[in-house]
Short mmCIF file of C-alpha atoms in Angstrom, two decimals:
data_model
loop_
_atom_site.label_atom_id
_atom_site.label_comp_id
_atom_site.label_asym_id
_atom_site.label_seq_id
_atom_site.Cartn_x
_atom_site.Cartn_y
_atom_site.Cartn_z
CA MET A 1 0.00 0.00 0.00
CA ARG A 2 2.77 2.45 0.92
CA PRO A 3 4.60 2.53 -2.43
CA ARG A 4 1.27 2.66 -4.24
CA LYS A 5 0.25 5.69 -2.21
CA ALA A 6 3.59 7.36 -2.91
CA LEU A 7 3.11 6.74 -6.63
CA PHE A 8 -0.40 8.16 -6.47
CA TRP A 9 0.87 11.37 -4.85
CA LEU A 10 3.73 11.59 -7.29
CA ALA A 11 1.22 11.46 -10.16
CA LEU A 12 -0.88 14.17 -8.54
CA ALA A 13 2.20 16.34 -8.11
CA VAL A 14 3.23 16.19 -11.78
CA PRO A 15 0.90 18.96 -13.04
CA ALA A 16 2.03 21.22 -10.19
CA ALA A 17 5.68 20.62 -11.06
CA LEU A 18 5.01 21.43 -14.72
CA MET A 19 3.17 24.63 -13.81
CA ILE A 20 5.94 25.81 -11.50
CA ALA A 21 8.47 25.03 -14.22
CA ASP A 22 6.36 27.11 -16.61
CA LEU A 23 6.47 30.02 -14.21
CA ALA A 24 10.24 29.67 -13.80
CA ARG A 25 10.59 29.78 -17.58
CA GLY A 26 8.80 33.12 -17.65
CA ALA A 27 5.12 32.27 -18.02
CA LEU A 28 2.74 34.83 -16.53
CA ALA A 29 1.31 33.83 -13.16
CA MET A 30 -1.99 35.09 -14.57
CA ASP A 31 -1.94 32.32 -17.17
CA LEU A 32 -1.55 29.67 -14.49
CA LEU A 33 -4.65 30.72 -12.58
CA HIS A 34 -7.01 28.93 -14.89
CA PRO A 35 -5.21 25.55 -14.96
CA THR A 36 -4.73 25.40 -11.17
CA GLY A 37 -8.33 26.41 -10.47
CA GLU A 38 -9.75 23.98 -12.96
CA LEU A 39 -7.63 21.08 -11.74
CA SER A 40 -8.60 21.80 -8.15
CA LEU A 41 -12.26 21.82 -9.15
CA ARG A 42 -11.93 18.57 -11.11
CA LEU A 43 -10.23 16.84 -8.21
CA MET A 44 -13.09 18.03 -6.04
CA VAL A 45 -15.58 16.49 -8.46
CA VAL A 46 -13.69 13.20 -8.39
CA ALA A 47 -13.64 13.30 -4.58
CA LEU A 48 -17.36 14.07 -4.36
CA LEU A 49 -18.57 11.34 -6.72
CA PRO A 50 -17.89 7.99 -4.98
CA GLY A 51 -20.04 8.80 -1.92
CA PRO A 52 -23.40 8.98 -3.72
CA LEU A 53 -22.35 6.36 -6.30
CA ILE A 54 -21.61 3.72 -3.68
CA GLU A 55 -25.09 4.22 -2.32
CA VAL A 56 -26.56 3.76 -5.80
CA PHE A 57 -24.53 0.82 -7.09
CA GLY A 58 -23.62 -0.85 -3.81
CA PRO A 59 -20.13 -1.31 -2.43
CA ASN A 60 -18.35 -3.11 -5.25
CA ARG A 61 -14.56 -3.40 -5.41
CA PHE A 62 -14.05 -0.47 -7.73
CA LEU A 63 -16.17 1.98 -5.75
CA ARG A 64 -14.69 0.80 -2.47
CA GLY A 65 -11.22 1.49 -3.82
CA TRP A 66 -12.36 4.91 -4.98
CA VAL A 67 -13.79 5.75 -1.56
CA ALA A 68 -10.54 4.60 0.03
CA ILE A 69 -8.55 7.28 -1.85
CA ARG A 70 -11.23 9.95 -1.57
CA ARG A 71 -9.49 11.82 1.22
CA ASN A 72 -6.27 11.97 -0.80
CA LEU A 73 -8.17 13.40 -3.76
CA GLY A 74 -9.70 16.03 -1.50
CA VAL A 75 -6.35 17.03 -0.05
CA ALA A 76 -4.94 17.24 -3.59
CA ALA A 77 -7.84 19.50 -4.58
CA PHE A 78 -6.92 21.71 -1.63
CA GLY A 79 -3.27 21.64 -2.73
CA TYR A 80 -4.13 22.96 -6.17
CA GLY A 81 -6.44 25.52 -4.58
CA ALA A 82 -3.48 26.69 -2.49
CA LEU A 83 -1.25 26.84 -5.58
CA HIS A 84 -4.00 28.85 -7.30
CA LEU A 85 -3.78 31.35 -4.43
CA VAL A 86 0.01 31.51 -4.65
CA PHE A 87 -0.19 32.31 -8.37
CA TYR A 88 -2.87 34.90 -7.63
CA ALA A 89 -0.62 36.56 -5.06
CA ILE A 90 2.30 36.57 -7.53
CA ASP A 91 0.06 38.02 -10.24
CA MET A 92 -1.25 40.80 -8.01
CA GLY A 93 2.20 41.49 -6.62
CA ALA A 94 1.09 43.31 -3.47
CA LEU A 95 -1.33 42.99 -0.58
CA ALA A 96 -3.21 46.28 -1.07
CA PRO A 97 -4.80 45.43 -4.45
CA ILE A 98 -5.75 41.97 -3.16
CA ILE A 99 -7.58 43.55 -0.24
CA ALA A 100 -9.08 46.18 -2.53
CA GLU A 101 -10.81 43.62 -4.71
CA PHE A 102 -11.74 41.19 -1.94
CA ALA A 103 -15.36 42.35 -1.82
CA LEU A 104 -16.06 41.75 -5.52
CA PRO A 105 -18.49 38.84 -5.96
CA ALA A 106 -16.13 36.93 -8.24
CA ILE A 107 -13.36 37.19 -5.65
CA TRP A 108 -14.96 36.62 -2.24
CA THR A 109 -16.64 33.48 -3.55
CA GLY A 110 -13.17 32.12 -4.28
CA TRP A 111 -11.81 33.03 -0.85
CA LEU A 112 -14.79 31.57 0.99
CA GLY A 113 -14.65 28.39 -1.06
CA PHE A 114 -10.98 28.09 -0.19
CA ALA A 115 -11.77 28.56 3.51
CA PHE A 116 -14.19 25.60 3.40
CA MET A 117 -11.53 23.50 1.67
CA LEU A 118 -8.93 24.55 4.21
CA ALA A 119 -11.17 23.46 7.09
CA ALA A 120 -11.77 20.07 5.47
CA ALA A 121 -8.11 19.56 4.59
CA ALA A 122 -6.92 20.60 8.06
CA ILE A 123 -8.81 17.71 9.66
CA SER A 124 -7.98 15.14 7.02
CA THR A 125 -5.74 13.01 9.24
CA ASN A 126 -6.85 9.86 11.04
CA ARG A 127 -5.92 11.47 14.31
CA ALA A 128 -8.18 14.47 13.67
CA MET A 129 -11.00 12.12 12.69
CA ALA A 130 -10.67 10.23 15.96
CA ALA A 131 -10.41 13.40 18.01
CA LEU A 132 -13.48 15.05 16.50
CA GLY A 133 -15.73 12.02 16.41
CA ARG A 134 -17.26 10.63 13.23
CA ARG A 135 -20.23 12.94 13.19
CA ARG A 136 -18.55 16.28 13.69
CA TRP A 137 -15.77 15.25 11.33
CA LYS A 138 -18.29 14.43 8.63
CA ARG A 139 -20.11 17.74 9.13
CA ILE A 140 -16.91 19.69 8.47
CA GLN A 141 -16.07 17.51 5.46
CA GLN A 142 -19.48 18.26 4.00
CA GLY A 143 -18.31 21.87 3.77
CA VAL A 144 -16.58 20.71 0.59
CA TYR A 145 -19.98 20.88 -1.09
CA ALA A 146 -20.13 24.56 -0.20
CA ALA A 147 -16.58 24.96 -1.49
CA PHE A 148 -17.58 23.25 -4.72
CA ILE A 149 -20.59 25.48 -5.35
CA LEU A 150 -18.61 28.61 -4.42
CA ALA A 151 -15.80 27.61 -6.78
CA LEU A 152 -18.31 27.16 -9.61
CA LEU A 153 -19.75 30.61 -8.92
CA HIS A 154 -16.25 32.11 -8.68
CA TRP A 155 -15.42 30.76 -12.14
CA ALA A 156 -18.70 31.71 -13.78
CA LEU A 157 -18.54 35.26 -12.40
CA LEU A 158 -14.91 35.78 -13.41
CA ASP A 159 -15.35 34.54 -16.95
CA ARG A 160 -18.87 35.91 -17.34
CA ALA A 161 -19.96 32.52 -18.65
CA TRP A 162 -21.94 29.71 -17.01
CA GLY A 163 -21.16 26.87 -19.43
CA PRO A 164 -17.92 25.52 -17.94
CA SER A 165 -19.28 25.67 -14.38
CA LEU A 166 -22.42 23.80 -15.38
CA ILE A 167 -20.39 21.10 -17.12
CA HIS A 168 -18.43 20.53 -13.91
CA LEU A 169 -21.59 20.59 -11.83
CA ALA A 170 -23.31 18.00 -14.02
CA PRO A 171 -21.62 14.77 -12.84
CA VAL A 172 -22.09 15.64 -9.17
CA ALA A 173 -25.71 16.68 -9.72
CA LEU A 174 -26.36 13.46 -11.65
CA ALA A 175 -24.84 11.29 -8.91
CA TRP A 176 -27.02 13.04 -6.34
CA ALA A 177 -30.13 12.69 -8.48
CA LEU A 178 -29.44 8.94 -8.71
CA ARG A 179 -28.90 8.78 -4.96
CA PHE A 180 -32.24 10.50 -4.33
CA ALA A 181 -33.99 8.22 -6.81
CA VAL A 182 -32.60 5.11 -5.12
CA GLN A 183 -33.52 6.39 -1.65
CA PHE A 184 -37.01 7.21 -2.86
CA ARG A 185 -37.52 3.75 -4.35
CA ARG A 186 -36.26 2.09 -1.20
CA ARG A 187 -38.71 4.07 0.88
CA LEU A 188 -41.57 3.15 -1.46
CA ASN A 189 -40.68 -0.54 -1.25
CA ARG A 190 -40.54 -0.40 2.51
CA ARG A 191 -43.98 1.17 2.59
CA LYS A 192 -45.35 -1.57 0.33
CA VAL A 193 -43.96 -4.27 2.61
CA ALA A 194 -45.53 -2.62 5.64
CA MET N 1 -38.08 15.39 1.69
CA ILE N 2 -37.90 14.01 -1.83
CA ARG N 3 -40.47 16.48 -3.07
CA LYS N 4 -38.53 19.30 -1.47
CA SER N 5 -35.29 18.23 -3.11
CA LEU N 6 -37.03 17.90 -6.46
CA ALA N 7 -38.37 21.41 -6.04
CA VAL N 8 -34.90 22.70 -5.20
CA MET N 9 -33.47 20.98 -8.27
CA ALA N 10 -36.21 22.36 -10.51
CA ALA N 11 -35.68 25.85 -9.13
CA THR N 12 -31.94 25.59 -9.66
CA ALA N 13 -32.43 24.35 -13.21
CA ALA N 14 -34.82 27.21 -13.93
CA LEU N 15 -32.40 29.73 -12.46
CA LEU N 16 -29.47 28.40 -14.43
CA SER N 17 -31.35 28.17 -17.71
CA ALA N 18 -32.47 31.76 -17.29
CA SER N 19 -28.95 33.06 -16.76
CA PRO N 20 -27.38 32.78 -20.24
CA ALA N 21 -29.35 35.86 -21.22
CA LEU N 22 -27.91 37.57 -18.18
CA ALA N 23 -24.25 36.89 -18.74
CA ASP N 24 -22.35 35.70 -21.72
CA GLY N 25 -18.58 35.87 -21.66
CA ASP N 26 -18.11 36.82 -25.27
CA VAL N 27 -17.75 40.49 -26.05
CA GLN N 28 -18.57 41.20 -29.67
CA CYS N 29 -16.84 44.03 -31.46
CA ASN N 30 -18.24 43.49 -34.99
CA SER N 31 -14.84 44.40 -36.32
CA GLY N 32 -15.01 42.85 -39.80
CA PRO N 33 -12.12 41.17 -41.65
CA GLN N 34 -8.81 40.87 -39.79
CA ALA N 35 -6.92 42.32 -42.77
CA LYS N 36 -8.31 45.74 -41.91
CA TRP N 37 -7.39 45.60 -38.23
CA GLN N 38 -4.71 47.86 -36.83
CA LYS N 39 -1.63 46.38 -35.20
CA ILE N 40 -2.33 45.12 -31.70
CA ASP N 41 0.91 46.67 -30.44
CA LYS N 42 -0.63 50.10 -30.90
CA LEU N 43 -2.66 49.35 -27.81
CA LYS N 44 0.49 49.55 -25.71
CA LYS N 45 0.54 53.31 -26.18
CA LYS N 46 -3.18 53.58 -25.48
CA ALA N 47 -2.72 51.64 -22.27
CA TRP N 48 0.25 53.78 -21.34
CA LEU N 49 -1.87 56.90 -21.80
CA GLU N 50 -4.43 55.41 -19.44
CA GLY N 51 -1.66 54.89 -16.90
CA TRP N 52 -1.95 51.10 -17.03
CA LYS N 53 0.75 48.53 -16.64
CA VAL N 54 0.08 46.02 -19.44
CA GLN N 55 0.41 42.34 -18.56
CA LYS N 56 -0.91 40.77 -21.73
CA LEU N 57 -2.34 41.72 -25.14
CA GLN N 58 -4.41 39.20 -27.08
CA VAL N 59 -7.10 38.70 -29.68
CA GLU N 60 -10.33 37.58 -28.07
CA GLY N 61 -13.02 36.65 -30.59
CA ASP N 62 -13.25 39.70 -32.85
CA CYS N 63 -11.88 42.09 -30.23
CA TYR N 64 -8.51 43.09 -28.84
CA GLU N 65 -8.16 42.40 -25.16
CA VAL N 66 -5.73 43.99 -22.73
CA TYR N 67 -4.93 42.56 -19.33
CA ALA N 68 -3.44 45.29 -17.19
CA GLN N 69 -3.04 46.83 -13.77
CA THR N 70 -4.22 50.38 -13.26
CA GLU N 71 -2.20 52.96 -11.39
CA SER N 72 -4.00 52.03 -8.20
CA GLY N 73 -3.18 48.34 -8.75
CA MET N 74 -6.61 47.25 -9.95
CA ALA N 75 -6.48 44.15 -12.14
CA ILE N 76 -8.55 44.82 -15.25
CA GLU N 77 -9.49 43.31 -18.59
CA ALA N 78 -10.21 45.88 -21.29
CA PHE N 79 -11.70 45.26 -24.72
CA PHE N 80 -10.74 47.46 -27.66
CA HIS N 81 -12.10 47.69 -31.19
CA PRO N 82 -9.41 46.30 -33.54
CA VAL N 83 -10.13 48.86 -36.29
CA THR N 84 -10.80 52.07 -34.37
CA LEU N 85 -8.81 51.05 -31.26
CA GLU N 86 -11.57 52.53 -29.20
CA LYS N 87 -11.96 51.36 -25.62
CA LEU N 88 -15.31 49.54 -25.57
CA VAL N 89 -15.71 47.81 -22.25
CA VAL N 90 -13.61 47.18 -19.13
CA PHE N 91 -14.09 44.44 -16.56
CA ARG N 92 -12.62 44.13 -13.12
CA ARG N 93 -12.74 40.47 -12.05
CA GLY N 94 -15.90 39.90 -14.08
CA SER N 95 -17.62 43.10 -12.92
CA GLU N 96 -18.15 45.72 -15.58
CA ILE N 97 -16.55 49.03 -14.61
CA TYR N 98 -16.63 50.86 -17.95
CA ARG N 99 -18.70 50.69 -21.09
CA LYS N 100 -18.53 53.07 -24.02
CA GLN N 101 -21.80 54.87 -24.48
CA GLY N 102 -24.02 53.04 -26.93
CA PHE N 103 -21.80 49.94 -27.08
CA THR N 104 -23.93 46.80 -26.71
CA GLY N 105 -21.63 43.99 -27.92
#
């Protein structure tokens, strides 16, 4: 398991390494905002999918494996979110303009989304899970849904276009629709039996 | 519970399907054939006159787009007409802060 996990993290680190190399070779930090943000969002999607899917299709081997690496995917999403912020800071070049634009809708949605991700990532260790108790831990992790929606808004507002955000929302919305459908059918069946 | 969630989903869908009319990322300059466009580098002087620090010049659809920082450090995206080099619309992080009178593209 250990070497496999190391390999997994190495693979997740490759895009970051390439982006930092790009910057070192003179790319504009501004041009790295989009790739980091999008990758973070996609990792979030991949982390959010197995939960509802396992409820729909049952715990098969594939989905169980996916759930097992879910926390890693979430932490990676946070990592790219953090890199996104670093590139933003480099692009802006000073604290004053960052503060000056904080209140714009396209910007505060990004910050707030990042705060939710930070909270979830900060308690991602086994020790934190044990210390908080399953229930409270889960509640904080569910903040990732807020982060996800805020990130979608952040993107749509910045680019003045809803298409890309909706495309990234679709798989998560579909998984949840399936989950609701399955729950609904189960409840109906139970009622019939009673 | 299920009815409520269905209602929420329907409302969200309605909201999202209504929004394309509200916001569409593409600015349209109606600038005609590219052969008649002026050189994009001429925008450097225009930006300098505005007091901006240019970060990037590019063609966006049928417009010229300038990414710059203003004197006060504001990050902006400005769209210029490629033929007249007129400043048409300026966005600050997706919020419109300038629009030339009568420009609707």
